[in-house]
Coordinates of C-alpha atoms and ligand atoms in Angstrom, one line a residue:
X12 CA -62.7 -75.4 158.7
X13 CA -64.7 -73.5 161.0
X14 CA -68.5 -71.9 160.7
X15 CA -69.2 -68.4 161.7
X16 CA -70.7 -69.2 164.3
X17 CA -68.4 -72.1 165.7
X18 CA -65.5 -69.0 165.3
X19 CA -68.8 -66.9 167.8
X20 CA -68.4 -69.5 170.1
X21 CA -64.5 -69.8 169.7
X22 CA -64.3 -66.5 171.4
X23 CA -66.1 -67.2 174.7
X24 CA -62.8 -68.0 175.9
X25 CA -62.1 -65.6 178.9
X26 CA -60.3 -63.1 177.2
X27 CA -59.6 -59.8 179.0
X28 CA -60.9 -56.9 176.5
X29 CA -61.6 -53.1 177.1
X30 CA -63.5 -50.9 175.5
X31 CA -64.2 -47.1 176.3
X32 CA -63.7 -47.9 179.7
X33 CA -65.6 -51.1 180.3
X34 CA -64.4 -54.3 180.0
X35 CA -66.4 -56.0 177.6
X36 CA -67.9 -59.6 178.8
X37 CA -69.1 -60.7 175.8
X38 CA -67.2 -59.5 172.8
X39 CA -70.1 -61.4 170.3
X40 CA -72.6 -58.9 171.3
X41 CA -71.1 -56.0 171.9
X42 CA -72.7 -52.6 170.1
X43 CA -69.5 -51.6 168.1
X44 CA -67.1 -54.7 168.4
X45 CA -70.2 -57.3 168.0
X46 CA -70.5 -56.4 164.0
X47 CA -66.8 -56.2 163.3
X48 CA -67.3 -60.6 164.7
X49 CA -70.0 -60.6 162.5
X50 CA -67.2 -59.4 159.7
X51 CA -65.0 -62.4 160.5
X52 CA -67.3 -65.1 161.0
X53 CA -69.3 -64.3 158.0
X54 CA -65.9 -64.8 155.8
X55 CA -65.4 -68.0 158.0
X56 CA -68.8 -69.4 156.5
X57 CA -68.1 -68.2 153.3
X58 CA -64.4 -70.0 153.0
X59 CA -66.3 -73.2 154.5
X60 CA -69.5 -72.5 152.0
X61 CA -67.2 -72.4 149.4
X62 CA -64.5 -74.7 149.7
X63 CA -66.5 -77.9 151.9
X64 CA -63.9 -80.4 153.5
X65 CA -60.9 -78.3 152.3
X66 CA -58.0 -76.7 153.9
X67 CA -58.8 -72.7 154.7
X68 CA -57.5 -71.3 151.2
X69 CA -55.5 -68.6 153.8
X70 CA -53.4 -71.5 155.1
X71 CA -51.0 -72.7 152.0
X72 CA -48.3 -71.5 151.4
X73 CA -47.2 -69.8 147.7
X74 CA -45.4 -71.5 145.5
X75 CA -45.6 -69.4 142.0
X76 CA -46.5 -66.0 141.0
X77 CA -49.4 -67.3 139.9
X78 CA -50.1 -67.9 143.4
X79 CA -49.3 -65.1 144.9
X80 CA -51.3 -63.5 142.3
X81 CA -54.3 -65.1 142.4
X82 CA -54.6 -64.4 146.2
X83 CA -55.1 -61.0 146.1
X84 CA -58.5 -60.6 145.0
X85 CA -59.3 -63.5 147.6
X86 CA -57.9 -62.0 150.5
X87 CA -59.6 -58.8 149.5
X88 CA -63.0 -60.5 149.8
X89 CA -61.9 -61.9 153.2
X90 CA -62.0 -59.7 156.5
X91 CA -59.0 -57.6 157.6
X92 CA -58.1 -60.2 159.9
X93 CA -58.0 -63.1 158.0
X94 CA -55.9 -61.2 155.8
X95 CA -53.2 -60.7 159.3
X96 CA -53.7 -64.4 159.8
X97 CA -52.2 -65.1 155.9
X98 CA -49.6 -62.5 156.6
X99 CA -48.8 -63.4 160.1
X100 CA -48.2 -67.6 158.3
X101 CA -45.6 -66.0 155.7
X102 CA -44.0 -64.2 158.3
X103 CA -43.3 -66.8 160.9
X104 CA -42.4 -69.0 157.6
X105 CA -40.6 -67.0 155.9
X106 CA -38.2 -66.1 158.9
X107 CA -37.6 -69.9 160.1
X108 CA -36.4 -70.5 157.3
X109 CA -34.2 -67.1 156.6
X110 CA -32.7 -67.6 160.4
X111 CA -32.4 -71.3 159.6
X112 CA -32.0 -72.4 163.1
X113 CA -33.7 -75.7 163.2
X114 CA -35.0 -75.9 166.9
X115 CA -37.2 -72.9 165.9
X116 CA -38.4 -74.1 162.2
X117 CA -39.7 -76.9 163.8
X118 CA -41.3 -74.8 166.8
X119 CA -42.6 -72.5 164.1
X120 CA -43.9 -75.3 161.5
X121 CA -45.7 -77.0 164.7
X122 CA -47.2 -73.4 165.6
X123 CA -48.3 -72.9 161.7
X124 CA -49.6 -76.7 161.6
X125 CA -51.7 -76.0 164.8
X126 CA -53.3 -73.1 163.2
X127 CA -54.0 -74.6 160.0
X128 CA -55.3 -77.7 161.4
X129 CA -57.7 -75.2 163.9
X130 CA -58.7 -72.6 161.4
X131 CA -57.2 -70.5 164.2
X132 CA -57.1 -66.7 163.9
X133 CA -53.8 -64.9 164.1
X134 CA -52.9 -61.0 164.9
X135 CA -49.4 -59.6 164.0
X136 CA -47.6 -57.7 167.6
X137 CA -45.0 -56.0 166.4
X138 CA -45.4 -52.7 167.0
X139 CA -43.7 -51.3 170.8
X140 CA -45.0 -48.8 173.0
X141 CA -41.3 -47.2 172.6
X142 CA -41.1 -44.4 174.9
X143 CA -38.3 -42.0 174.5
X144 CA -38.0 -42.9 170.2
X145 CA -34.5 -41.2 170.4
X146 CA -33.4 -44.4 172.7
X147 CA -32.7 -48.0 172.2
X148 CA -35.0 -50.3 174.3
X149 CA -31.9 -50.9 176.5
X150 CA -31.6 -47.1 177.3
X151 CA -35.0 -46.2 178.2
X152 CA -36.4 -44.9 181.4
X153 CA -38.9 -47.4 181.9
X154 CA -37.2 -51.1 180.8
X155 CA -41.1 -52.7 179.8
X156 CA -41.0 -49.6 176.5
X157 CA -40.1 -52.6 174.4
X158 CA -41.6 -56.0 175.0
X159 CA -38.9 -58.2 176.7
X160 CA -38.2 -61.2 179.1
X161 CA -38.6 -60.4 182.8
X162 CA -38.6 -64.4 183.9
X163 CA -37.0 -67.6 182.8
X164 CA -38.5 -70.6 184.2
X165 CA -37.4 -74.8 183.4
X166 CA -40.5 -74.5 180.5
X167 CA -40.8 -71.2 179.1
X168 CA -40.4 -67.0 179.9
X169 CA -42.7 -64.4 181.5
X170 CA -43.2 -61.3 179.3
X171 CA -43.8 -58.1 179.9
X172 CA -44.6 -55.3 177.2
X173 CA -47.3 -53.5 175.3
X174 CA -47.8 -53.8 171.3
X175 CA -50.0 -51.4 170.1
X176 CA -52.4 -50.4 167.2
X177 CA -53.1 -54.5 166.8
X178 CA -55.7 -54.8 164.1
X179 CA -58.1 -56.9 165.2
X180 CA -56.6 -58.3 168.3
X181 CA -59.6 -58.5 170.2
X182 CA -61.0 -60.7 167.1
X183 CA -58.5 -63.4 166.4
X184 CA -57.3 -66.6 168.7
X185 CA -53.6 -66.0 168.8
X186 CA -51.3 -63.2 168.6
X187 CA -48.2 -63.5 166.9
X188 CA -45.1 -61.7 168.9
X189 CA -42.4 -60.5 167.4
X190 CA -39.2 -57.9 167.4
X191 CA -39.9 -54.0 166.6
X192 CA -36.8 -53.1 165.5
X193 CA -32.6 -54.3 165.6
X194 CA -31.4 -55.1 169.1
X195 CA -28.2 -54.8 170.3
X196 CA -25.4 -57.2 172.1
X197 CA -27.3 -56.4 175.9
X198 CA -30.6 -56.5 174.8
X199 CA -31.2 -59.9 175.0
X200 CA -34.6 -60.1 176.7
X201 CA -36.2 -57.9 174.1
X202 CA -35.3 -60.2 171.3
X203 CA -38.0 -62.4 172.1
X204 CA -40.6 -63.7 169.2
X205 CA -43.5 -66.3 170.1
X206 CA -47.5 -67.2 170.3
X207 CA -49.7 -66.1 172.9
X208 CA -53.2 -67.1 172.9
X209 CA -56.1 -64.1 173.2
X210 CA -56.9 -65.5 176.6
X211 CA -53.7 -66.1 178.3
X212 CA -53.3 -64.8 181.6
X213 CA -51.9 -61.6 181.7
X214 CA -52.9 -60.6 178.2
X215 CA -55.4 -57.5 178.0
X216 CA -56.7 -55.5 175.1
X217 CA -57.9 -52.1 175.0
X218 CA -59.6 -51.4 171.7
X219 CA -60.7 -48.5 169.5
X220 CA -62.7 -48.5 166.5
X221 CA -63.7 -46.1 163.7
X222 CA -67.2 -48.0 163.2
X223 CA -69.6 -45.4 162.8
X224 CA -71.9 -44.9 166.0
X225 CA -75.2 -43.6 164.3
X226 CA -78.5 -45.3 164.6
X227 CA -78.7 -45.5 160.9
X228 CA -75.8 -46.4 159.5
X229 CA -77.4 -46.4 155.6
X230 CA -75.2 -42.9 155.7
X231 CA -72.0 -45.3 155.9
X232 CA -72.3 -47.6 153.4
X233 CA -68.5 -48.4 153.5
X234 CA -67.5 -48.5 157.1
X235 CA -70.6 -50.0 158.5
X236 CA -70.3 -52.7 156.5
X237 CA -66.7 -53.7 157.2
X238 CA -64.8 -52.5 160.3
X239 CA -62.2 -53.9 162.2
X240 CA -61.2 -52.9 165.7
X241 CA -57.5 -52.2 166.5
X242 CA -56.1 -53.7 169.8
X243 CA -53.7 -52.0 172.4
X244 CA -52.2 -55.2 173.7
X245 CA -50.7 -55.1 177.3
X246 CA -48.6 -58.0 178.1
X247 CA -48.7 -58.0 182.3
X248 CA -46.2 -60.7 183.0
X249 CA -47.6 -63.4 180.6
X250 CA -45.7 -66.7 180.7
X251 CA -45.0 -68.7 177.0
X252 CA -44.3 -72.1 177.2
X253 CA -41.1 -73.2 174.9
X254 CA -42.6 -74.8 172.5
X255 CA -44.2 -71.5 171.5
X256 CA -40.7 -69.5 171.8
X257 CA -39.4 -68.5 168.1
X258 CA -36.6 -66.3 168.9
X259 CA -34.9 -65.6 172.7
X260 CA -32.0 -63.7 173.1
X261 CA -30.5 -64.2 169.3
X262 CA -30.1 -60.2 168.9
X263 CA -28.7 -60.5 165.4
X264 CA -31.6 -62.2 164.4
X265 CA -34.2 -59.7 165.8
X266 CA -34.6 -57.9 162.8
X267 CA -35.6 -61.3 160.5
X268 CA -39.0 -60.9 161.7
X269 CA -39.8 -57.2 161.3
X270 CA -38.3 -57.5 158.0
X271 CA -40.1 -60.7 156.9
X272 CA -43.5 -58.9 158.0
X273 CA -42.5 -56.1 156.5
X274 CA -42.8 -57.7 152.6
X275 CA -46.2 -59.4 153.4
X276 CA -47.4 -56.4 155.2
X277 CA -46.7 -53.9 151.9
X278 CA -47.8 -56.6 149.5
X279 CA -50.6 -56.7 151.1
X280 CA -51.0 -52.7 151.4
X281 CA -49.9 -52.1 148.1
X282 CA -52.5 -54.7 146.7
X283 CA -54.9 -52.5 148.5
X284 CA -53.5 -49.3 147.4
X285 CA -54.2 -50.2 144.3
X286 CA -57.6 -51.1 144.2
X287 CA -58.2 -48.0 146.5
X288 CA -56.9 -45.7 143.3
X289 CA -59.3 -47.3 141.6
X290 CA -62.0 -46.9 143.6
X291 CA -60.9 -42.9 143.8
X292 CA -60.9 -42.5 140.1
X293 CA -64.4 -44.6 140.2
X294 CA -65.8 -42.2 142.6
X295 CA -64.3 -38.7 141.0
X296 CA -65.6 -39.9 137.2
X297 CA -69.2 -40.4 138.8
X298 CA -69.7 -37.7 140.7
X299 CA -67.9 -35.6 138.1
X300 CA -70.8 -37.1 136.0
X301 CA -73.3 -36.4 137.8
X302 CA -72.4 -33.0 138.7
X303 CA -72.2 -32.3 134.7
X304 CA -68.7 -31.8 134.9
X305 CA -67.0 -34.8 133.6
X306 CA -65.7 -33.1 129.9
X307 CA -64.8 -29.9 131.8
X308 CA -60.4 -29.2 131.1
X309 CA -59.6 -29.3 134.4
X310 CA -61.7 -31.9 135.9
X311 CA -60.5 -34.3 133.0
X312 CA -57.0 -33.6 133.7
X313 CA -57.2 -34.7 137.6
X314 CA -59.2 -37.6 136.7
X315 CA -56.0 -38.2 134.5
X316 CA -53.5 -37.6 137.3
X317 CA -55.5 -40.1 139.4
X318 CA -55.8 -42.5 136.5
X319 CA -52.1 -42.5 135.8
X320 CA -51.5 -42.7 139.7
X321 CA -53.8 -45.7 139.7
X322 CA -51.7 -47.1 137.0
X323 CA -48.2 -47.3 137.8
X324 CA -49.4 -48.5 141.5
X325 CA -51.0 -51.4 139.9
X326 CA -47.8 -51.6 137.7
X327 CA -45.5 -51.9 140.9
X328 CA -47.9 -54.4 142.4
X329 CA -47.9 -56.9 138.9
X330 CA -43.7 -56.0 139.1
X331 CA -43.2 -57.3 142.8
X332 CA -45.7 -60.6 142.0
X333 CA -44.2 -61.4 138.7
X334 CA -40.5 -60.5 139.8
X335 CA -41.5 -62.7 142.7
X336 CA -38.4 -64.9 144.0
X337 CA -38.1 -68.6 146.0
X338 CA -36.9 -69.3 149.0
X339 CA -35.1 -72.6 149.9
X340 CA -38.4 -74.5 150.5
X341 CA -40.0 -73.3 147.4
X342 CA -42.1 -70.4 149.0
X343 CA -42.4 -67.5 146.2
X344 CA -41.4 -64.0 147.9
X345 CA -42.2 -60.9 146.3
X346 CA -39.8 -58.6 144.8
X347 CA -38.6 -56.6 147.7
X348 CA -37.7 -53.6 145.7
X349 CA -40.9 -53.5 143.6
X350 CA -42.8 -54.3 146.5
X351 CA -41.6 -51.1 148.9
X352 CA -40.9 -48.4 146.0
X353 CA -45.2 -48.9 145.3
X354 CA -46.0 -49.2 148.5
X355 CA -44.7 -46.0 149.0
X356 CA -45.6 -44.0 146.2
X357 CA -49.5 -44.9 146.8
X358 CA -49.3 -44.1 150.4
X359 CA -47.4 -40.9 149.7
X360 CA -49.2 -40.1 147.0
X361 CA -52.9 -41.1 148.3
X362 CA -54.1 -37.8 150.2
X363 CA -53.4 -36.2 146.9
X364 CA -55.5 -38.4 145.3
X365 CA -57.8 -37.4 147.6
X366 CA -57.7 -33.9 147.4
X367 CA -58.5 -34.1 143.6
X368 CA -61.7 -36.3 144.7
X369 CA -62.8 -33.6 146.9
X370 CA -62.0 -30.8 144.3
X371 CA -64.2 -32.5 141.6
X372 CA -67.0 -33.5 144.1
X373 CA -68.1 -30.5 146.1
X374 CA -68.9 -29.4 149.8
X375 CA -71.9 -32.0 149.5
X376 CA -69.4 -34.3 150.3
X377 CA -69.6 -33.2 154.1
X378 CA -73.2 -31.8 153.9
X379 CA -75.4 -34.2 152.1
X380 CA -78.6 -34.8 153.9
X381 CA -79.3 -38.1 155.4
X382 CA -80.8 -40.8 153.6
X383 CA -83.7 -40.7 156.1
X384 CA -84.2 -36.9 155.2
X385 CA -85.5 -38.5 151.9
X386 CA -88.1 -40.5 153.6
X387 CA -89.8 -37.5 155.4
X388 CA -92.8 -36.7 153.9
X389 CA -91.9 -32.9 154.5
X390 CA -89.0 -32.3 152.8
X391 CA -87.7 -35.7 151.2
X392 CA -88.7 -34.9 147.8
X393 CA -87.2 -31.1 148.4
X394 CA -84.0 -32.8 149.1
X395 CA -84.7 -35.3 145.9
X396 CA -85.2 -32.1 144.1
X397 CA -82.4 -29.9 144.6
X398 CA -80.1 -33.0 145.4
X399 CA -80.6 -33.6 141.7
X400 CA -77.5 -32.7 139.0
X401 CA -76.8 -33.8 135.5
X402 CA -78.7 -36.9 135.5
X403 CA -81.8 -35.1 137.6
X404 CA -81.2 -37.9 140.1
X405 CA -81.0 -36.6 143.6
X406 CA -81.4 -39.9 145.4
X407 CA -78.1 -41.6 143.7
X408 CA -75.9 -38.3 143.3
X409 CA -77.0 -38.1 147.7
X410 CA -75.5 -41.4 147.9
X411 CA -72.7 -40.9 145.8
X412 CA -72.0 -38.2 148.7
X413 CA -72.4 -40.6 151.6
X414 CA -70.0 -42.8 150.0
X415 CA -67.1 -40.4 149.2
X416 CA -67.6 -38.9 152.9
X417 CA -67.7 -42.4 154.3
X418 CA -64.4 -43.2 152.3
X419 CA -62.6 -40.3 152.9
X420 CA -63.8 -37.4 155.1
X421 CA -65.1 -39.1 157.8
X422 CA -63.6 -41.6 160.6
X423 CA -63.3 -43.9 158.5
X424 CA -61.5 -41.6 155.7
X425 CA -59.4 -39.9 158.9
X426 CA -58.1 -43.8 159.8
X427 CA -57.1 -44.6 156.3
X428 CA -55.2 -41.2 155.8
X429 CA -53.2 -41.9 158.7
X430 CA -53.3 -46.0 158.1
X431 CA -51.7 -46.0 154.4
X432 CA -49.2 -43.5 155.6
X433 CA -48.6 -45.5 159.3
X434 CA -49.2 -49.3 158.6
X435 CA -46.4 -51.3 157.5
X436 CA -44.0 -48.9 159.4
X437 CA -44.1 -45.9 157.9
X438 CA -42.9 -43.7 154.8
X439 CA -39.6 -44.0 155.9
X440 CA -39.6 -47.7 156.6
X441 CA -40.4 -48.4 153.1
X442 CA -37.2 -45.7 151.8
X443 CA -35.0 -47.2 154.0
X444 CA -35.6 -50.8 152.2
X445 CA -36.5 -50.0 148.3
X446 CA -32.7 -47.6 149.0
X447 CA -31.4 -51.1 150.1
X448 CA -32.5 -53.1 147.0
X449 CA -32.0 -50.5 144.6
X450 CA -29.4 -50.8 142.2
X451 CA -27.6 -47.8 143.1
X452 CA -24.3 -48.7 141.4
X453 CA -25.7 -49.4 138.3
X454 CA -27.1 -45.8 138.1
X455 CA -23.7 -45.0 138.9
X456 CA -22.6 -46.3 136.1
X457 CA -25.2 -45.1 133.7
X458 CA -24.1 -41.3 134.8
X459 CA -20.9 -42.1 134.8
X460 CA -21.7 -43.5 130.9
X461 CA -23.4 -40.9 129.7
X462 CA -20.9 -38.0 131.1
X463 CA -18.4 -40.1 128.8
X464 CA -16.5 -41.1 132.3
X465 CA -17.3 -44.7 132.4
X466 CA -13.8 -46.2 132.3
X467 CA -12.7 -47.5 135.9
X468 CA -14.5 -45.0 137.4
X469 CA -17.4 -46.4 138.8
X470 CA -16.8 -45.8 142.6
Ligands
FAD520 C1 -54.7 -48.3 161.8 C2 -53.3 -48.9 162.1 C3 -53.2 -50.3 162.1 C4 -51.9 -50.8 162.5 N1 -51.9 -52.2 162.6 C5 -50.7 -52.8 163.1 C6 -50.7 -54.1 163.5 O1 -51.6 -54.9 163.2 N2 -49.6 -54.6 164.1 C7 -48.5 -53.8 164.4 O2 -47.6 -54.3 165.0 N3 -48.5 -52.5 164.1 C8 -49.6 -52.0 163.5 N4 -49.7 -50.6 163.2 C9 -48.5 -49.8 163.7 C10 -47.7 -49.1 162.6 O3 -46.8 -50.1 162.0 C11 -47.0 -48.0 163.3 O4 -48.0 -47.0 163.5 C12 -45.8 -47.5 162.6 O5 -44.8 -48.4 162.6 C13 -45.2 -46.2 163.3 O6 -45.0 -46.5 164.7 P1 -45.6 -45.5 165.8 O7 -47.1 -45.3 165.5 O8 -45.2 -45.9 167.1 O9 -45.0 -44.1 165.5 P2 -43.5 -43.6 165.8 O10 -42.6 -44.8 165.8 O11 -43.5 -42.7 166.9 O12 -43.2 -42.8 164.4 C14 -43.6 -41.5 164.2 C15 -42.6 -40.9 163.2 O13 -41.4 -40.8 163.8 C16 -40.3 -41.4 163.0 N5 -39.4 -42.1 164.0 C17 -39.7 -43.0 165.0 N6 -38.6 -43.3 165.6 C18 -37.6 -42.7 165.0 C19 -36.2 -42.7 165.2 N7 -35.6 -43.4 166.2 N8 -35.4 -42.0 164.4 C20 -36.0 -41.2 163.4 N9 -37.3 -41.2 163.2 C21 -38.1 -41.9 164.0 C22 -41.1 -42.4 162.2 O14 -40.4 -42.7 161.0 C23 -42.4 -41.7 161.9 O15 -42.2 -40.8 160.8 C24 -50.8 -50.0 162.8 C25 -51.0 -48.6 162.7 C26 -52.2 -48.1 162.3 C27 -52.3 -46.6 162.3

């Protein structure tokens, strides 16, 4: 496995990266992309602190629910992008084998084996630039909307394309490419899936972040501590040799990827949805505390909504792992149905969650001093003073404020309101699928039952 700081090093490759208008020479020390390294390589020495000599523990594949289980908490303790890097692995796997074309499982296991056996990186491009959303990517204006094939040569294809909101492009070693959407008999070139290094020619990355940009960052004590850039990725006419070619021109199979990302990318959401309700109940109880309103009637019952939220998310992720199924090579899947139906309900369901946080807290939650007001000499112990609540702590009931800002009301809080909603494709994404493996005859039936008109009529 690699160190932290051999991964440092691993990224003095040449890439092409942008931020704010500068293209950043050395990604490593860069003010607001330099700590979000720091993220990755510090989980890079912690997997190879913890588990000397053995494989990275994000490289196996599952093969219980026990296993699928017992990842979770793991990959929450590892960076954002080793978490892509797992999901980005069960993707490619799980669509070799669902396409079951064997020139590309082998392409695919040689791919996976070469990231294993470098304790490589690995983002997931999926996402198009789209244009015109009304149009397929064979009937838009401009034909580079959707990522597609604009040369073939004897060893490989050029591409051409953009795949944006990347998390963490900038910060991995490869990027996985894959189908947005369903293409159609003439859309050949853009059903094109494959591996492109960081540093390929061609490939450049524009980048935003939501890292705070204050001097003193003690007022972020989430989002300064773990950030993670998200990549525009411009392909300018990169070429891909064959061998890293998982799909070309195979339009009925363009879907097998989005759909295979799609399950890893909500498990992995969900998982985080529901520790996040947890968190938010965490957060309204202590502040409710501290604010001497925790036995209050109407404070008690939203800490109950949020509690019963929590709940049933956590009940839809323990369905989808323990429902889990196999595929032919004894891979455990989630439950598809279980998996998309929570995924949705947290996401859906989160900004309310959130709104009963900031009910319970109070304005402090945008206007809470700085930590360094405490410290001067003036009027720190003022602040201390009237900062104080139930518990005549100022200090920690101040911090509790930073925190719930940091979480929620701040850039941080504005990317995950739009993130739970957005990543993993959407609200609508997720309906589409949990209608598809919903047993929609069987409640048929049930109605049909229980109006006393079950006999032959269930149509
Ligand atoms: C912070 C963040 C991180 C992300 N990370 C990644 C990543 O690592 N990799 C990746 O590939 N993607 C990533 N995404 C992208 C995410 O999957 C997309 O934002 C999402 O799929 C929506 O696509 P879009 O943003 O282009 O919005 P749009 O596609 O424009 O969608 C906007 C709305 O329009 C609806 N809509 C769009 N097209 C149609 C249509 N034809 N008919 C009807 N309704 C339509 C959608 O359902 C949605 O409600 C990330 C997004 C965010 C915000």
């Amino acid at each position: 496995m690699m160190t932290g700081a051999e991964y440092r090093a691993s990224l003095n490759d040449g890439r092409s990266i942008f931020f704010e208008g500068e293209r950043v020479e050395d990604v490593v020390c860069h003010p607001i992309l330099g700590p979000a390294v720091d993220v990755v390589a510090r989980c890079y020495d912690h997997f190879h602190t913890t588990r000397p000599g053995a494989e990275s523990p994000l490289m196996g594949v599952p093969r219980s629910a026990e296993d699928l289980r017992s990842r979770i908490p793991m990959l929450h303790d590892a960076d954002l992008v080793a978490h892509v890097t797992y999901q980005s692995i069960m993707t490619l796997t799980t669509a070799a084998s669902r396409i079951g074309d064997p020139k590309y499982a082998e392409r695919v296991a040689a791919f996976v084996a070469h990231v294993q056996r470098r304790d490589l990186r690995v983002t997931e491009c999926i996402t198009d630039a789209k244009g015109d959303r009304s149009r397929a990517p064979g009937q838009q204006s401009d034909p580079d909307a959707y990522t597609r094939v604009v040369e073939r040569r004897a060893d490989g294809v050029v591409i051409r394309g953009a795949k944006l909101h990347i998390s963490g492009a900038c910060l991995g070693h490869e990027l996985m490419v894959i189908p947005t959407k369903a293409m159609k008999p003439g859309e050949e070139a853009y059903a094109i899936a494959c591996a492109v290094p960081v540093n390929a020619p061609g490939v450049k990355i524009v980048n935003t972040s939501y890292a705070p940009r204050h001097a003193d960052t003690r007022d972020f004590p989430i989002s300064a501590k773990n950030n993670c850039p998200e990549g525009f990725v411009i392909f300018d006419d990169v070429f891909v040799p064959a061998e890293r070619i998982f799909l070309d021109g195979e339009v009925k199979h363009a879907t097998v990827f989005a759909h295979s990302l799609g399950l890893w990318e909500r498990l992995g959401g969900l998982s985080f949805l529901a520790d996040e309700a947890d968190q938010l109940v965490g957060f309204a109880q202590l502040i409710a505390e501290a604010n001497g309103l925790a036995r209050e009637a109407h404070v008690r019952e939203k800490i109950s909504e949020m509690i019963i939220h929590a709940t049933l998310v956590r009940a839809t992720l323990e369905a989808a792992i323990s429902g889990c199924g196999f595929g032919a090579d004894g891979t455990a899947y989630p439950d598809e149905l279980y998996t998309n139906a929570g995924k949705y309900h947290g996401a859906a369901n989160y900004n309310l969650m959130v709104r009963h946080l900031h009910d319970i807290a109070g304005g402090s939650v945008l206007t809470a001093p700085a930590i360094a007001d405490l410290e001067n000499n003036e009027v720190g112990p003022l602040v201390r003073k009237y900062m104080a609540g139930a518990d005549g702590d100022g200090e920690r009931r101040l911090k509790l404020f930073h925190a719930i800002r940091d979480l929620t009301a701040d850039a941080y809080g504005g990317w995950k309101f739009v993130t739970n909603i957005q990543a993993g494709g959407g609200l609508y994404a997720q309906r589409i699928v949990t209608r598809k493996h919903y047993d929609l005859e069987g409640a048929k039936r049930k109605a049909l039952k229980i109006a006393g008109m079950a006999e032959g009529a269930a149509h």
